Amino acid sequence: MGRGSGFGKTILFNEHFVVHGVPGIVSAIDSAADAEVKKNGKGIAVEDTRKGAKGYAEKKRIQQKESIERMLKALNIDPEKVTMRIWLGGNLPGFSGIGASAASSVAIARAMADEFRMDLPDERINEIAYEAEKAYAGTPSGIDNTAATFGGLIWFKRNLSGGPNTIERLSIREPVEIVIGNTGIVANTKAMVAGVGERKKKFPEKYNALFKQAEELAFTARKALEEFDLRKVGKLMNENHRLLQEIEVSCKELDHLVNLAREQGAFGAKLTGGGGGGCMVALTPRKELQEAVATAMEQQGFKVLRTKIGIQKL
Ligand code: MEV
């Protein structure tokens, strides 16, 4: 039997903008998807045991099937001829926005490589998982599979001419507590990404100005993170949320959780991932602040994840 894992992630800056070549900053979190693959049975059977938003697995099933076929093709295996059983689990819940699809693709790619006795470097696993991401996100930037493969805190810039993306490891003084709040809405990343692309074409002046602001913000945020100026990082997250609202990827449930986190003293808060539902992230240094923000959300019936950014390894 082959085994593999992939990290969950939170995008701290510039989801969506990153699809169009603007730099983004992503951090792996201390939860992962695990996969086991065994060559036998009939056709390709998937047993998804991940905990999560009600309906997540059902809603993503068709995209998941396509993603597995894409990975097999990338490995030169004919999906029509292979028979295998895939088991998915791990402690990363199936929430939208925390890289559940990318983490599962990386986990499955590693488990398949293990089962088929292929010794693949992480760079190749990342490429295979990127193929899988196309099923979930349409035209993905590659930021999610990169975080799921390599972990840590990453500066990512997509190369729009097809060459290698810029992937730089960032380091911060120590890991910082965050809260990830889940609206409970299973979002369709593919539709959200396509929507931004369409509006960008339709309103070039408005969108070009917003994309310029997002680009500048990424550089300021990188500096603030490296200097460990967490108040500034939080302010920039708030600013990033405003830009994401302007490109119409937030929703009232995300805005509600973002406001709630700020009222409870979070240094900053923003949506994270594809938006349109899914999750938000709040910067909450120290356990007490993290607990206050997480509890306030739970008291209103939202599911949360208490985790950290800047963790290098699980
Ligand atoms: C989704 O986690 C992040 C998006 O920017 C899509 C992508 O970059 O592939 C919305």
Short mmCIF file of C-alpha atoms and ligand atoms in Angstrom, two decimals:
data_model
loop_
_atom_site.label_atom_id
_atom_site.label_comp_id
_atom_site.label_asym_id
_atom_site.label_seq_id
_atom_site.Cartn_x
_atom_site.Cartn_y
_atom_site.Cartn_z
CA MET A 1 0.00 0.00 0.00
CA GLY A 2 1.24 3.52 -0.83
CA ARG A 3 0.96 6.40 1.62
CA GLY A 4 1.29 10.19 1.41
CA SER A 5 0.35 13.51 3.05
CA GLY A 6 -0.21 17.13 2.03
CA PHE A 7 -0.34 20.27 4.17
CA GLY A 8 -3.40 22.46 4.62
CA LYS A 9 -2.82 26.16 4.05
CA THR A 10 -4.09 29.65 4.54
CA ILE A 11 -3.47 32.42 2.04
CA LEU A 12 -2.44 35.49 4.02
CA PHE A 13 -2.29 37.85 1.07
CA ASN A 14 -3.66 38.06 -2.45
CA GLU A 15 -5.77 35.03 -3.31
CA HIS A 16 -7.34 35.61 -6.75
CA PHE A 17 -4.84 38.38 -7.57
CA VAL A 18 -2.19 35.64 -7.60
CA VAL A 19 -3.96 33.87 -10.48
CA HIS A 20 -3.11 36.91 -12.65
CA GLY A 21 0.57 37.09 -11.73
CA VAL A 22 0.43 39.30 -8.62
CA PRO A 23 2.60 37.91 -5.78
CA GLY A 24 0.82 36.16 -2.92
CA ILE A 25 1.84 34.98 0.55
CA VAL A 26 0.69 31.60 1.84
CA SER A 27 1.37 29.64 5.00
CA ALA A 28 0.95 25.94 5.63
CA ILE A 29 -0.97 25.12 8.81
CA ASP A 30 -0.46 22.30 11.29
CA SER A 31 -3.10 20.04 9.77
CA ALA A 32 -2.73 17.72 6.82
CA ALA A 33 -4.62 15.41 4.50
CA ASP A 34 -3.43 11.80 4.43
CA ALA A 35 -3.95 9.30 1.64
CA GLU A 36 -3.49 5.59 1.11
CA VAL A 37 -3.56 3.98 -2.31
CA LYS A 38 -3.82 0.27 -3.06
CA LYS A 39 -3.80 -1.24 -6.53
CA ASN A 40 -6.80 -3.58 -6.57
CA GLY A 41 -10.59 -3.72 -6.66
CA LYS A 42 -12.73 -2.55 -9.56
CA GLY A 43 -12.15 0.75 -11.32
CA ILE A 44 -11.11 3.63 -9.05
CA ALA A 45 -12.87 3.70 -5.67
CA VAL A 46 -12.46 6.61 -3.26
CA GLU A 47 -13.29 6.43 0.44
CA ASP A 48 -13.24 9.97 1.83
CA THR A 49 -13.30 9.89 5.63
CA ARG A 50 -12.32 13.56 6.18
CA LYS A 51 -14.34 15.47 8.72
CA GLY A 52 -15.78 18.71 7.53
CA ALA A 53 -18.48 20.91 6.25
CA LYS A 54 -21.63 18.98 5.59
CA GLY A 55 -21.84 18.17 1.90
CA TYR A 56 -18.20 19.07 1.14
CA ALA A 57 -17.25 15.61 -0.11
CA GLU A 58 -20.48 15.21 -2.14
CA LYS A 59 -20.15 18.64 -3.76
CA LYS A 60 -16.53 18.05 -4.72
CA ARG A 61 -16.94 14.42 -5.88
CA ILE A 62 -17.10 15.10 -9.63
CA GLN A 63 -14.12 17.48 -9.45
CA GLN A 64 -12.27 14.91 -7.31
CA LYS A 65 -12.82 12.19 -9.94
CA GLU A 66 -11.46 14.49 -12.65
CA SER A 67 -8.51 15.46 -10.45
CA ILE A 68 -7.52 11.81 -9.93
CA GLU A 69 -7.73 11.08 -13.67
CA ARG A 70 -5.57 14.12 -14.38
CA MET A 71 -2.93 12.94 -11.88
CA LEU A 72 -2.88 9.43 -13.36
CA LYS A 73 -2.37 10.86 -16.83
CA ALA A 74 0.48 13.03 -15.52
CA LEU A 75 2.03 9.82 -14.17
CA ASN A 76 1.55 8.11 -17.58
CA ILE A 77 -1.00 5.70 -16.15
CA ASP A 78 -4.18 5.04 -18.14
CA PRO A 79 -7.16 5.83 -15.83
CA GLU A 80 -9.33 3.43 -17.88
CA LYS A 81 -7.04 0.47 -17.22
CA VAL A 82 -5.91 0.96 -13.63
CA THR A 83 -7.82 -0.42 -10.65
CA MET A 84 -7.20 1.05 -7.23
CA ARG A 85 -8.68 1.95 -3.88
CA ILE A 86 -7.96 5.42 -2.49
CA TRP A 87 -8.53 6.22 1.17
CA LEU A 88 -8.50 9.85 2.34
CA GLY A 89 -8.25 11.03 5.93
CA GLY A 90 -6.05 13.14 8.19
CA ASN A 91 -6.75 16.01 10.55
CA LEU A 92 -7.35 18.71 7.92
CA PRO A 93 -11.11 19.22 7.80
CA GLY A 94 -12.92 19.42 4.48
CA PHE A 95 -13.59 23.16 4.71
CA SER A 96 -13.47 25.38 1.60
CA GLY A 97 -10.56 27.82 1.64
CA ILE A 98 -7.89 25.96 3.59
CA GLY A 99 -6.48 24.00 0.70
CA ALA A 100 -8.36 20.79 1.37
CA SER A 101 -8.41 19.92 -2.33
CA ALA A 102 -4.72 20.69 -2.92
CA ALA A 103 -3.68 18.89 0.28
CA SER A 104 -5.64 15.81 -0.77
CA SER A 105 -4.16 15.95 -4.30
CA VAL A 106 -0.61 16.12 -2.92
CA ALA A 107 -1.40 13.29 -0.49
CA ILE A 108 -2.86 11.14 -3.30
CA ALA A 109 0.02 11.97 -5.70
CA ARG A 110 2.54 10.89 -3.05
CA ALA A 111 0.58 7.75 -2.19
CA MET A 112 0.22 6.79 -5.88
CA ALA A 113 3.94 7.35 -6.48
CA ASP A 114 4.66 5.19 -3.44
CA GLU A 115 2.28 2.40 -4.56
CA PHE A 116 3.58 2.44 -8.15
CA ARG A 117 7.20 2.46 -6.89
CA MET A 118 8.08 5.78 -8.49
CA ASP A 119 10.67 7.81 -6.68
CA LEU A 120 9.45 11.35 -7.37
CA PRO A 121 11.01 14.54 -6.00
CA ASP A 122 8.76 17.15 -4.37
CA GLU A 123 9.01 19.36 -7.48
CA ARG A 124 7.40 16.60 -9.56
CA ILE A 125 4.73 15.91 -6.90
CA ASN A 126 3.94 19.65 -7.01
CA GLU A 127 3.53 19.55 -10.81
CA ILE A 128 1.23 16.52 -10.62
CA ALA A 129 -0.89 18.15 -7.90
CA TYR A 130 -1.09 21.29 -10.05
CA GLU A 131 -2.69 19.16 -12.80
CA ALA A 132 -5.23 17.98 -10.21
CA GLU A 133 -5.93 21.55 -9.08
CA LYS A 134 -7.18 22.39 -12.58
CA ALA A 135 -10.20 20.18 -11.85
CA TYR A 136 -11.05 22.23 -8.75
CA ALA A 137 -10.02 25.76 -9.72
CA GLY A 138 -10.15 25.89 -13.54
CA THR A 139 -7.09 28.09 -14.05
CA PRO A 140 -5.28 27.73 -10.70
CA SER A 141 -2.24 29.85 -9.87
CA GLY A 142 -0.41 26.92 -8.28
CA ILE A 143 -0.18 28.57 -4.86
CA ASP A 144 -2.31 25.95 -3.08
CA ASN A 145 -0.46 22.87 -4.34
CA THR A 146 2.88 24.60 -3.68
CA ALA A 147 1.97 25.18 -0.01
CA ALA A 148 0.50 21.66 0.26
CA THR A 149 3.72 20.13 -1.12
CA PHE A 150 6.44 22.15 0.58
CA GLY A 151 4.83 23.51 3.78
CA GLY A 152 6.17 26.58 5.62
CA LEU A 153 5.61 30.23 4.75
CA ILE A 154 5.92 30.99 1.04
CA TRP A 155 6.16 33.99 -1.27
CA PHE A 156 4.58 32.86 -4.54
CA LYS A 157 4.41 34.50 -7.93
CA ARG A 158 2.87 32.75 -10.89
CA ASN A 159 4.82 32.87 -14.12
CA LEU A 160 2.19 33.81 -16.69
CA SER A 161 4.36 32.80 -19.64
CA GLY A 162 4.47 29.16 -18.54
CA GLY A 163 7.99 29.18 -17.07
CA PRO A 164 8.72 28.19 -13.48
CA ASN A 165 6.81 30.08 -10.79
CA THR A 166 8.69 32.08 -8.16
CA ILE A 167 8.62 30.14 -4.90
CA GLU A 168 10.57 31.68 -2.03
CA ARG A 169 10.59 30.49 1.53
CA LEU A 170 9.98 33.26 4.08
CA SER A 171 10.93 32.92 7.69
CA ILE A 172 9.47 34.64 10.71
CA ARG A 173 10.81 34.82 14.25
CA GLU A 174 8.29 32.36 15.66
CA PRO A 175 4.98 30.78 14.65
CA VAL A 176 1.94 33.00 15.27
CA GLU A 177 -1.54 31.93 16.38
CA ILE A 178 -4.40 32.36 13.94
CA VAL A 179 -8.06 31.44 13.90
CA ILE A 180 -9.69 30.10 10.78
CA GLY A 181 -13.45 30.59 10.82
CA ASN A 182 -15.70 28.63 8.49
CA THR A 183 -18.91 30.15 7.11
CA GLY A 184 -20.15 26.60 6.50
CA ILE A 185 -20.84 27.45 2.86
CA VAL A 186 -19.17 25.06 0.42
CA ALA A 187 -17.76 27.40 -2.20
CA ASN A 188 -17.07 26.71 -5.87
CA THR A 189 -13.51 27.96 -6.39
CA LYS A 190 -13.69 27.37 -10.15
CA ALA A 191 -16.69 29.70 -10.50
CA MET A 192 -15.12 32.32 -8.23
CA VAL A 193 -11.83 32.34 -10.21
CA ALA A 194 -13.71 32.53 -13.52
CA GLY A 195 -15.88 35.40 -12.19
CA VAL A 196 -12.85 37.53 -11.31
CA GLY A 197 -11.37 36.87 -14.76
CA GLU A 198 -14.59 37.98 -16.47
CA ARG A 199 -14.96 41.17 -14.40
CA LYS A 200 -11.29 42.01 -14.93
CA LYS A 201 -11.90 41.94 -18.69
CA LYS A 202 -15.14 43.89 -18.43
CA PHE A 203 -13.88 46.67 -16.12
CA PRO A 204 -10.17 46.96 -16.95
CA GLU A 205 -9.64 50.39 -15.45
CA LYS A 206 -11.16 49.56 -12.06
CA TYR A 207 -9.49 46.15 -11.89
CA ASN A 208 -6.05 47.29 -13.04
CA ALA A 209 -6.01 49.89 -10.26
CA LEU A 210 -7.03 47.29 -7.66
CA PHE A 211 -4.45 44.79 -8.94
CA LYS A 212 -1.76 47.45 -8.67
CA GLN A 213 -2.72 48.09 -5.03
CA ALA A 214 -2.64 44.34 -4.33
CA GLU A 215 0.86 44.10 -5.82
CA GLU A 216 2.20 46.95 -3.66
CA LEU A 217 0.51 45.48 -0.61
CA ALA A 218 2.26 42.12 -1.13
CA PHE A 219 5.71 43.71 -0.90
CA THR A 220 4.79 45.76 2.20
CA ALA A 221 3.30 42.67 3.82
CA ARG A 222 6.41 40.59 3.12
CA LYS A 223 8.55 43.22 4.83
CA ALA A 224 6.18 43.46 7.81
CA LEU A 225 6.19 39.67 8.23
CA GLU A 226 9.97 39.46 8.01
CA GLU A 227 10.30 42.28 10.55
CA PHE A 228 7.72 40.51 12.72
CA ASP A 229 5.62 43.68 12.91
CA LEU A 230 2.38 41.83 13.60
CA ARG A 231 0.24 44.95 14.10
CA LYS A 232 1.22 46.03 10.61
CA VAL A 233 0.62 42.55 9.18
CA GLY A 234 -2.89 42.66 10.68
CA LYS A 235 -3.64 46.09 9.20
CA LEU A 236 -2.48 44.88 5.81
CA MET A 237 -4.73 41.83 6.09
CA ASN A 238 -7.66 44.20 6.70
CA GLU A 239 -6.61 46.20 3.66
CA ASN A 240 -6.34 43.02 1.60
CA HIS A 241 -9.88 42.04 2.64
CA ARG A 242 -11.12 45.40 1.36
CA LEU A 243 -9.51 44.74 -2.03
CA LEU A 244 -11.06 41.27 -2.10
CA GLN A 245 -14.46 42.83 -1.36
CA GLU A 246 -13.92 45.20 -4.26
CA ILE A 247 -13.29 42.34 -6.68
CA GLU A 248 -16.51 40.78 -5.35
CA VAL A 249 -15.23 37.56 -3.84
CA SER A 250 -16.40 38.16 -0.28
CA CYS A 251 -19.95 37.54 0.96
CA LYS A 252 -21.99 38.67 3.93
CA GLU A 253 -21.12 35.60 6.04
CA LEU A 254 -17.38 36.14 5.49
CA ASP A 255 -17.71 39.86 6.26
CA HIS A 256 -19.61 38.98 9.44
CA LEU A 257 -16.84 36.65 10.69
CA VAL A 258 -14.14 39.16 9.71
CA ASN A 259 -15.92 41.91 11.70
CA LEU A 260 -16.51 39.62 14.66
CA ALA A 261 -12.80 38.73 14.80
CA ARG A 262 -11.80 42.39 14.66
CA GLU A 263 -14.30 43.29 17.44
CA GLN A 264 -12.73 40.59 19.61
CA GLY A 265 -9.30 42.19 19.19
CA ALA A 266 -7.78 40.27 16.27
CA PHE A 267 -4.82 42.21 14.81
CA GLY A 268 -6.41 41.78 11.38
CA ALA A 269 -8.81 39.53 9.50
CA LYS A 270 -9.68 38.67 5.92
CA LEU A 271 -11.24 35.99 3.80
CA THR A 272 -8.86 33.20 2.86
CA GLY A 273 -8.98 31.06 -0.28
CA GLY A 274 -11.54 31.28 -3.04
CA GLY A 275 -14.18 33.25 -1.09
CA GLY A 276 -17.91 33.21 -1.87
CA GLY A 277 -18.27 31.24 1.40
CA GLY A 278 -15.57 28.98 2.76
CA CYS A 279 -13.20 30.41 5.35
CA MET A 280 -11.68 33.57 6.79
CA VAL A 281 -8.46 33.98 8.77
CA ALA A 282 -7.79 36.17 11.79
CA LEU A 283 -4.33 37.05 13.10
CA THR A 284 -4.49 36.41 16.85
CA PRO A 285 -1.01 36.36 18.44
CA ARG A 286 -0.95 34.56 21.81
CA LYS A 287 -3.25 31.83 23.07
CA GLU A 288 -5.63 34.14 25.01
CA LEU A 289 -6.49 36.28 21.99
CA GLN A 290 -6.82 33.20 19.80
CA GLU A 291 -9.18 31.66 22.34
CA ALA A 292 -11.30 34.83 22.64
CA VAL A 293 -11.76 35.09 18.87
CA ALA A 294 -12.36 31.35 18.35
CA THR A 295 -14.88 31.15 21.21
CA ALA A 296 -16.85 34.16 19.94
CA MET A 297 -17.27 32.40 16.59
CA GLU A 298 -18.14 29.06 18.14
CA GLN A 299 -20.76 30.70 20.33
CA GLN A 300 -22.50 31.78 17.15
CA GLY A 301 -22.40 28.23 15.81
CA PHE A 302 -19.45 28.54 13.40
CA LYS A 303 -16.77 25.85 13.11
CA VAL A 304 -13.23 27.08 13.70
CA LEU A 305 -9.67 25.88 13.49
CA ARG A 306 -7.10 27.12 16.04
CA THR A 307 -3.73 26.88 14.35
CA LYS A 308 -0.52 28.82 13.57
CA ILE A 309 1.28 30.34 10.62
CA GLY A 310 5.01 30.02 10.07
CA ILE A 311 5.29 26.36 11.10
CA GLN A 312 8.00 24.66 9.05
CA LYS A 313 7.12 21.03 9.65
CA LEU A 314 4.23 19.04 11.03
C1 MEV B 1 -7.69 29.39 -3.76
O1 MEV B 1 -7.21 28.84 -2.54
C2 MEV B 1 -6.81 30.49 -4.22
C3 MEV B 1 -7.22 31.17 -5.52
O2 MEV B 1 -6.36 32.29 -5.67
C4 MEV B 1 -7.09 30.25 -6.71
C5 MEV B 1 -5.65 29.94 -7.07
O3 MEV B 1 -4.77 30.72 -6.78
O4 MEV B 1 -5.46 28.90 -7.70
C6 MEV B 1 -8.63 31.69 -5.46
#
